[in-house]
Amino acid sequence: MWNYQVSLTFWFKSRPVPKVTFPLNATQLVALRRNIEGLMGELVGPTQVQALMVAIEKDDLDKTQAAAVVEVETMLRCVMAAEATRPFLKELAHRRFLLPSSP
């Protein structure tokens, strides 16, 4: 059985959300994820985002990565509980950058 994953980003631009709802709906979550990826690119450099995401997934952050995660989690706390920020980032890292193992 084949398992395909596709991810396209043309850096995420969307219309402003007129009203933020809680919990965030699917469209808001997509916008949040893409914008968090953009912020990570600004913080660690665009070529280092994947390495940062893998480090988040493995709980193995270097000093620069840890500082970036602190800044990202501070921003995320504006839209979610503090205890939800790291699981959110781990899910983003896992779904976006780590492919499932082959059968």
Tab-separated table of N, CA and C in Angstrom:
chain	number	residue	atom	x	y	z
A	1	MET	N	0.837	-1.177	0.000
A	1	MET	CA	0.000	0.000	0.000
A	1	MET	C	0.883	1.242	0.000
A	2	TRP	N	0.560	2.209	-0.844
A	2	TRP	CA	1.332	3.441	-0.952
A	2	TRP	C	0.766	4.514	-0.039
A	3	ASN	N	1.642	5.296	0.500
A	3	ASN	CA	1.238	6.405	1.350
A	3	ASN	C	1.873	7.662	0.778
A	4	TYR	N	1.050	8.620	0.356
A	4	TYR	CA	1.549	9.851	-0.235
A	4	TYR	C	1.307	11.028	0.693
A	5	GLN	N	2.267	11.943	0.726
A	5	GLN	CA	2.099	13.190	1.445
A	5	GLN	C	2.540	14.308	0.522
A	6	VAL	N	1.764	15.355	0.486
A	6	VAL	CA	2.090	16.512	-0.330
A	6	VAL	C	1.984	17.750	0.538
A	7	SER	N	2.952	18.633	0.405
A	7	SER	CA	2.902	19.894	1.130
A	7	SER	C	3.354	20.993	0.184
A	8	LEU	N	2.514	21.982	-0.004
A	8	LEU	CA	2.843	23.124	-0.851
A	8	LEU	C	2.728	24.394	-0.023
A	9	THR	N	3.711	25.247	-0.145
A	9	THR	CA	3.634	26.546	0.498
A	9	THR	C	4.139	27.575	-0.499
A	10	PHE	N	3.329	28.575	-0.773
A	10	PHE	CA	3.710	29.660	-1.673
A	10	PHE	C	3.736	30.921	-0.838
A	11	TRP	N	4.459	31.133	0.045
A	11	TRP	CA	4.282	31.582	1.423
A	11	TRP	C	2.889	32.057	1.681
A	12	PHE	N	2.369	31.557	2.749
A	12	PHE	CA	0.954	31.632	3.057
A	12	PHE	C	0.479	33.069	3.191
A	13	LYS	N	-0.347	33.461	2.260
A	13	LYS	CA	-0.991	34.771	2.308
A	13	LYS	C	-2.498	34.520	2.245
A	14	SER	N	-3.216	35.117	3.118
A	14	SER	CA	-4.667	34.967	3.083
A	14	SER	C	-5.308	36.288	3.482
A	15	ARG	N	-6.602	36.352	3.249
A	15	ARG	CA	-7.327	37.537	3.677
A	15	ARG	C	-7.302	37.593	5.200
A	16	PRO	N	-7.357	38.783	5.763
A	16	PRO	CA	-7.444	38.876	7.220
A	16	PRO	C	-8.694	38.156	7.729
A	17	VAL	N	-8.555	37.493	8.843
A	17	VAL	CA	-9.693	36.811	9.450
A	17	VAL	C	-10.516	37.869	10.170
A	18	PRO	N	-11.796	38.032	9.791
A	18	PRO	CA	-12.573	39.109	10.391
A	18	PRO	C	-12.800	38.932	11.885
A	19	LYS	N	-12.941	37.701	12.314
A	19	LYS	CA	-13.175	37.453	13.731
A	19	LYS	C	-12.503	36.135	14.114
A	20	VAL	N	-11.638	36.188	15.089
A	20	VAL	CA	-10.983	34.969	15.568
A	20	VAL	C	-11.952	34.253	16.495
A	21	THR	N	-12.123	32.963	16.243
A	21	THR	CA	-13.000	32.159	17.083
A	21	THR	C	-12.157	31.181	17.890
A	22	PHE	N	-12.649	30.829	19.047
A	22	PHE	CA	-11.955	29.860	19.899
A	22	PHE	C	-12.906	28.728	20.209
A	23	PRO	N	-12.491	27.479	20.087
A	23	PRO	CA	-11.164	27.106	19.598
A	23	PRO	C	-11.006	27.496	18.128
A	24	LEU	N	-9.750	27.591	17.700
A	24	LEU	CA	-9.467	27.983	16.324
A	24	LEU	C	-10.076	26.974	15.362
A	25	ASN	N	-10.650	27.487	14.264
A	25	ASN	CA	-11.214	26.570	13.274
A	25	ASN	C	-10.106	26.092	12.336
A	26	ALA	N	-10.435	25.196	11.422
A	26	ALA	CA	-9.432	24.571	10.547
A	26	ALA	C	-8.685	25.605	9.708
A	27	THR	N	-9.387	26.565	9.162
A	27	THR	CA	-8.743	27.594	8.346
A	27	THR	C	-7.783	28.433	9.178
A	28	GLN	N	-8.189	28.780	10.385
A	28	GLN	CA	-7.326	29.559	11.267
A	28	GLN	C	-6.088	28.759	11.664
A	29	LEU	N	-6.255	27.458	11.887
A	29	LEU	CA	-5.110	26.622	12.253
A	29	LEU	C	-4.103	26.526	11.116
A	30	VAL	N	-4.582	26.408	9.877
A	30	VAL	CA	-3.673	26.378	8.726
A	30	VAL	C	-2.896	27.690	8.653
A	31	ALA	N	-3.599	28.807	8.786
A	31	ALA	CA	-2.923	30.115	8.757
A	31	ALA	C	-1.904	30.218	9.884
A	32	LEU	N	-2.285	29.765	11.075
A	32	LEU	CA	-1.372	29.813	12.215
A	32	LEU	C	-0.127	28.975	11.950
A	33	ARG	N	-0.323	27.760	11.465
A	33	ARG	CA	0.827	26.878	11.192
A	33	ARG	C	1.769	27.495	10.171
A	34	ARG	N	1.240	27.985	9.058
A	34	ARG	CA	2.098	28.563	8.024
A	34	ARG	C	2.820	29.804	8.541
A	35	ASN	N	2.134	30.615	9.326
A	35	ASN	CA	2.774	31.817	9.849
A	35	ASN	C	3.819	31.490	10.909
A	36	ILE	N	3.601	30.435	11.681
A	36	ILE	CA	4.616	29.994	12.639
A	36	ILE	C	5.854	29.511	11.888
A	37	GLU	N	5.654	28.776	10.796
A	37	GLU	CA	6.799	28.355	9.977
A	37	GLU	C	7.558	29.569	9.448
A	38	GLY	N	6.821	30.595	9.010
A	38	GLY	CA	7.474	31.817	8.530
A	38	GLY	C	8.262	32.509	9.628
A	39	LEU	N	7.693	32.573	10.822
A	39	LEU	CA	8.390	33.173	11.957
A	39	LEU	C	9.653	32.376	12.283
A	40	MET	N	9.546	31.059	12.257
A	40	MET	CA	10.730	30.235	12.522
A	40	MET	C	11.823	30.509	11.494
A	41	GLY	N	11.420	30.680	10.237
A	41	GLY	CA	12.389	31.010	9.195
A	41	GLY	C	13.092	32.324	9.475
A	42	GLU	N	12.349	33.296	9.984
A	42	GLU	CA	12.952	34.578	10.342
A	42	GLU	C	13.897	34.433	11.532
A	43	LEU	N	13.549	33.564	12.472
A	43	LEU	CA	14.340	33.433	13.699
A	43	LEU	C	15.620	32.624	13.514
A	44	VAL	N	15.548	31.525	12.759
A	44	VAL	CA	16.726	30.651	12.618
A	44	VAL	C	17.273	30.610	11.203
A	45	GLY	N	16.591	31.259	10.282
A	45	GLY	CA	16.987	31.225	8.876
A	45	GLY	C	16.171	30.178	8.133
A	46	PRO	N	15.764	30.488	6.909
A	46	PRO	CA	14.881	29.591	6.177
A	46	PRO	C	15.457	28.200	5.937
A	47	THR	N	16.773	28.100	5.805
A	47	THR	CA	17.366	26.775	5.561
A	47	THR	C	17.466	25.939	6.834
A	48	GLN	N	17.170	26.535	7.991
A	48	GLN	CA	17.297	25.816	9.257
A	48	GLN	C	15.960	25.437	9.889
A	49	VAL	N	14.845	25.745	9.206
A	49	VAL	CA	13.526	25.455	9.778
A	49	VAL	C	13.326	23.954	9.964
A	50	GLN	N	13.700	23.169	8.961
A	50	GLN	CA	13.516	21.725	9.095
A	50	GLN	C	14.337	21.182	10.257
A	51	ALA	N	15.572	21.620	10.408
A	51	ALA	CA	16.405	21.166	11.527
A	51	ALA	C	15.771	21.566	12.864
A	52	LEU	N	15.201	22.764	12.921
A	52	LEU	CA	14.523	23.203	14.138
A	52	LEU	C	13.330	22.304	14.432
A	53	MET	N	12.539	21.998	13.413
A	53	MET	CA	11.362	21.151	13.621
A	53	MET	C	11.751	19.744	14.076
A	54	VAL	N	12.789	19.193	13.505
A	54	VAL	CA	13.259	17.870	13.933
A	54	VAL	C	13.737	17.936	15.378
A	55	ALA	N	14.445	19.011	15.740
A	55	ALA	CA	14.919	19.170	17.118
A	55	ALA	C	13.747	19.303	18.090
A	56	ILE	N	12.688	20.016	17.683
A	56	ILE	CA	11.486	20.127	18.528
A	56	ILE	C	10.887	18.743	18.735
A	57	GLU	N	10.744	18.003	17.659
A	57	GLU	CA	10.158	16.656	17.721
A	57	GLU	C	10.959	15.749	18.658
A	58	LYS	N	12.284	15.877	18.645
A	58	LYS	CA	13.154	15.009	19.443
A	58	LYS	C	13.490	15.579	20.817
A	59	ASP	N	12.978	16.774	21.147
A	59	ASP	CA	13.340	17.455	22.401
A	59	ASP	C	14.850	17.600	22.535
A	60	ASP	N	15.497	18.026	21.464
A	60	ASP	CA	16.953	18.137	21.444
A	60	ASP	C	17.344	19.468	20.799
A	61	LEU	N	17.040	20.570	21.496
A	61	LEU	CA	17.264	21.909	20.958
A	61	LEU	C	18.633	22.453	21.360
A	62	ASP	N	19.320	23.072	20.393
A	62	ASP	CA	20.538	23.784	20.763
A	62	ASP	C	20.130	25.174	21.284
A	63	LYS	N	21.091	25.982	21.651
A	63	LYS	CA	20.802	27.275	22.286
A	63	LYS	C	20.002	28.196	21.356
A	64	THR	N	20.385	28.277	20.101
A	64	THR	CA	19.682	29.128	19.134
A	64	THR	C	18.266	28.635	18.907
A	65	GLN	N	18.108	27.324	18.769
A	65	GLN	CA	16.780	26.744	18.557
A	65	GLN	C	15.890	26.965	19.781
A	66	ALA	N	16.447	26.784	20.963
A	66	ALA	CA	15.670	26.970	22.198
A	66	ALA	C	15.172	28.415	22.299
A	67	ALA	N	16.016	29.380	21.942
A	67	ALA	CA	15.609	30.783	21.987
A	67	ALA	C	14.477	31.044	20.987
A	68	ALA	N	14.564	30.433	19.814
A	68	ALA	CA	13.507	30.589	18.812
A	68	ALA	C	12.199	29.992	19.318
A	69	VAL	N	12.263	28.828	19.945
A	69	VAL	CA	11.058	28.169	20.461
A	69	VAL	C	10.417	29.016	21.561
A	70	VAL	N	11.217	29.616	22.410
A	70	VAL	CA	10.666	30.491	23.458
A	70	VAL	C	9.875	31.632	22.816
A	71	GLU	N	10.439	32.239	21.787
A	71	GLU	CA	9.748	33.352	21.123
A	71	GLU	C	8.460	32.876	20.444
A	72	VAL	N	8.514	31.740	19.764
A	72	VAL	CA	7.329	31.201	19.094
A	72	VAL	C	6.256	30.835	20.119
A	73	GLU	N	6.644	30.181	21.202
A	73	GLU	CA	5.665	29.802	22.219
A	73	GLU	C	5.040	31.030	22.878
A	74	THR	N	5.797	32.093	23.027
A	74	THR	CA	5.244	33.339	23.564
A	74	THR	C	4.135	33.855	22.647
A	75	MET	N	4.363	33.808	21.354
A	75	MET	CA	3.336	34.248	20.402
A	75	MET	C	2.134	33.306	20.426
A	76	LEU	N	2.385	32.002	20.491
A	76	LEU	CA	1.287	31.039	20.487
A	76	LEU	C	0.383	31.191	21.706
A	77	ARG	N	0.953	31.618	22.826
A	77	ARG	CA	0.139	31.782	24.030
A	77	ARG	C	-0.925	32.872	23.872
A	78	CYS	N	-0.841	33.647	22.807
A	78	CYS	CA	-1.895	34.634	22.523
A	78	CYS	C	-3.175	33.964	22.036
A	79	VAL	N	-3.057	32.738	21.515
A	79	VAL	CA	-4.231	32.067	20.947
A	79	VAL	C	-4.491	30.682	21.535
A	80	MET	N	-3.632	30.244	22.449
A	80	MET	CA	-3.843	28.934	23.069
A	80	MET	C	-3.208	28.907	24.448
A	81	ALA	N	-3.632	27.942	25.230
A	81	ALA	CA	-3.097	27.785	26.589
A	81	ALA	C	-1.604	27.459	26.523
A	82	ALA	N	-0.868	27.932	27.513
A	82	ALA	CA	0.582	27.715	27.548
A	82	ALA	C	0.943	26.241	27.425
A	83	GLU	N	0.178	25.370	28.097
A	83	GLU	CA	0.504	23.944	28.061
A	83	GLU	C	0.210	23.308	26.702
A	84	ALA	N	-0.485	24.012	25.835
A	84	ALA	CA	-0.801	23.473	24.502
A	84	ALA	C	0.237	23.858	23.452
A	85	THR	N	1.136	24.800	23.773
A	85	THR	CA	2.052	25.305	22.749
A	85	THR	C	3.069	24.263	22.291
A	86	ARG	N	3.709	23.573	23.208
A	86	ARG	CA	4.720	22.586	22.789
A	86	ARG	C	4.082	21.412	22.044
A	87	PRO	N	2.953	20.857	22.513
A	87	PRO	CA	2.305	19.806	21.709
A	87	PRO	C	1.909	20.298	20.313
A	88	PHE	N	1.468	21.552	20.208
A	88	PHE	CA	1.131	22.126	18.902
A	88	PHE	C	2.365	22.128	17.995
A	89	LEU	N	3.505	22.577	18.526
A	89	LEU	CA	4.732	22.618	17.734
A	89	LEU	C	5.209	21.224	17.365
A	90	LYS	N	5.082	20.284	18.296
A	90	LYS	CA	5.495	18.905	17.995
A	90	LYS	C	4.628	18.298	16.897
A	91	GLU	N	3.328	18.564	16.953
A	91	GLU	CA	2.440	18.055	15.901
A	91	GLU	C	2.795	18.695	14.561
A	92	LEU	N	3.043	20.003	14.561
A	92	LEU	CA	3.447	20.687	13.341
A	92	LEU	C	4.732	20.081	12.785
A	93	ALA	N	5.705	19.872	13.646
A	93	ALA	CA	6.973	19.287	13.218
A	93	ALA	C	6.767	17.898	12.642
A	94	HIS	N	6.007	17.090	13.332
A	94	HIS	CA	5.802	15.708	12.894
A	94	HIS	C	5.059	15.654	11.558
A	95	ARG	N	3.995	16.385	11.441
A	95	ARG	CA	3.181	16.325	10.227
A	95	ARG	C	3.860	17.002	9.042
A	96	ARG	N	4.652	18.012	9.285
A	96	ARG	CA	5.213	18.790	8.193
A	96	ARG	C	6.549	18.243	7.686
A	97	PHE	N	7.367	17.690	8.577
A	97	PHE	CA	8.738	17.373	8.187
A	97	PHE	C	9.170	15.928	8.364
A	98	LEU	N	8.451	15.147	9.108
A	98	LEU	CA	8.885	13.768	9.335
A	98	LEU	C	7.977	12.811	8.583
A	99	LEU	N	8.512	12.170	7.587
A	99	LEU	CA	7.723	11.228	6.806
A	99	LEU	C	7.570	9.914	7.556
A	100	PRO	N	6.452	9.239	7.381
A	100	PRO	CA	6.295	7.944	8.045
A	100	PRO	C	7.289	6.944	7.477
A	101	SER	N	7.664	5.982	8.295
A	101	SER	CA	8.605	4.965	7.833
A	101	SER	C	7.945	4.074	6.789
A	102	SER	N	8.736	3.593	5.887
A	102	SER	CA	8.209	2.718	4.828
A	102	SER	C	7.830	1.368	5.415
A	103	PRO	N	6.768	0.748	4.872
A	103	PRO	CA	6.358	-0.577	5.380
A	103	PRO	C	7.359	-1.649	5.036
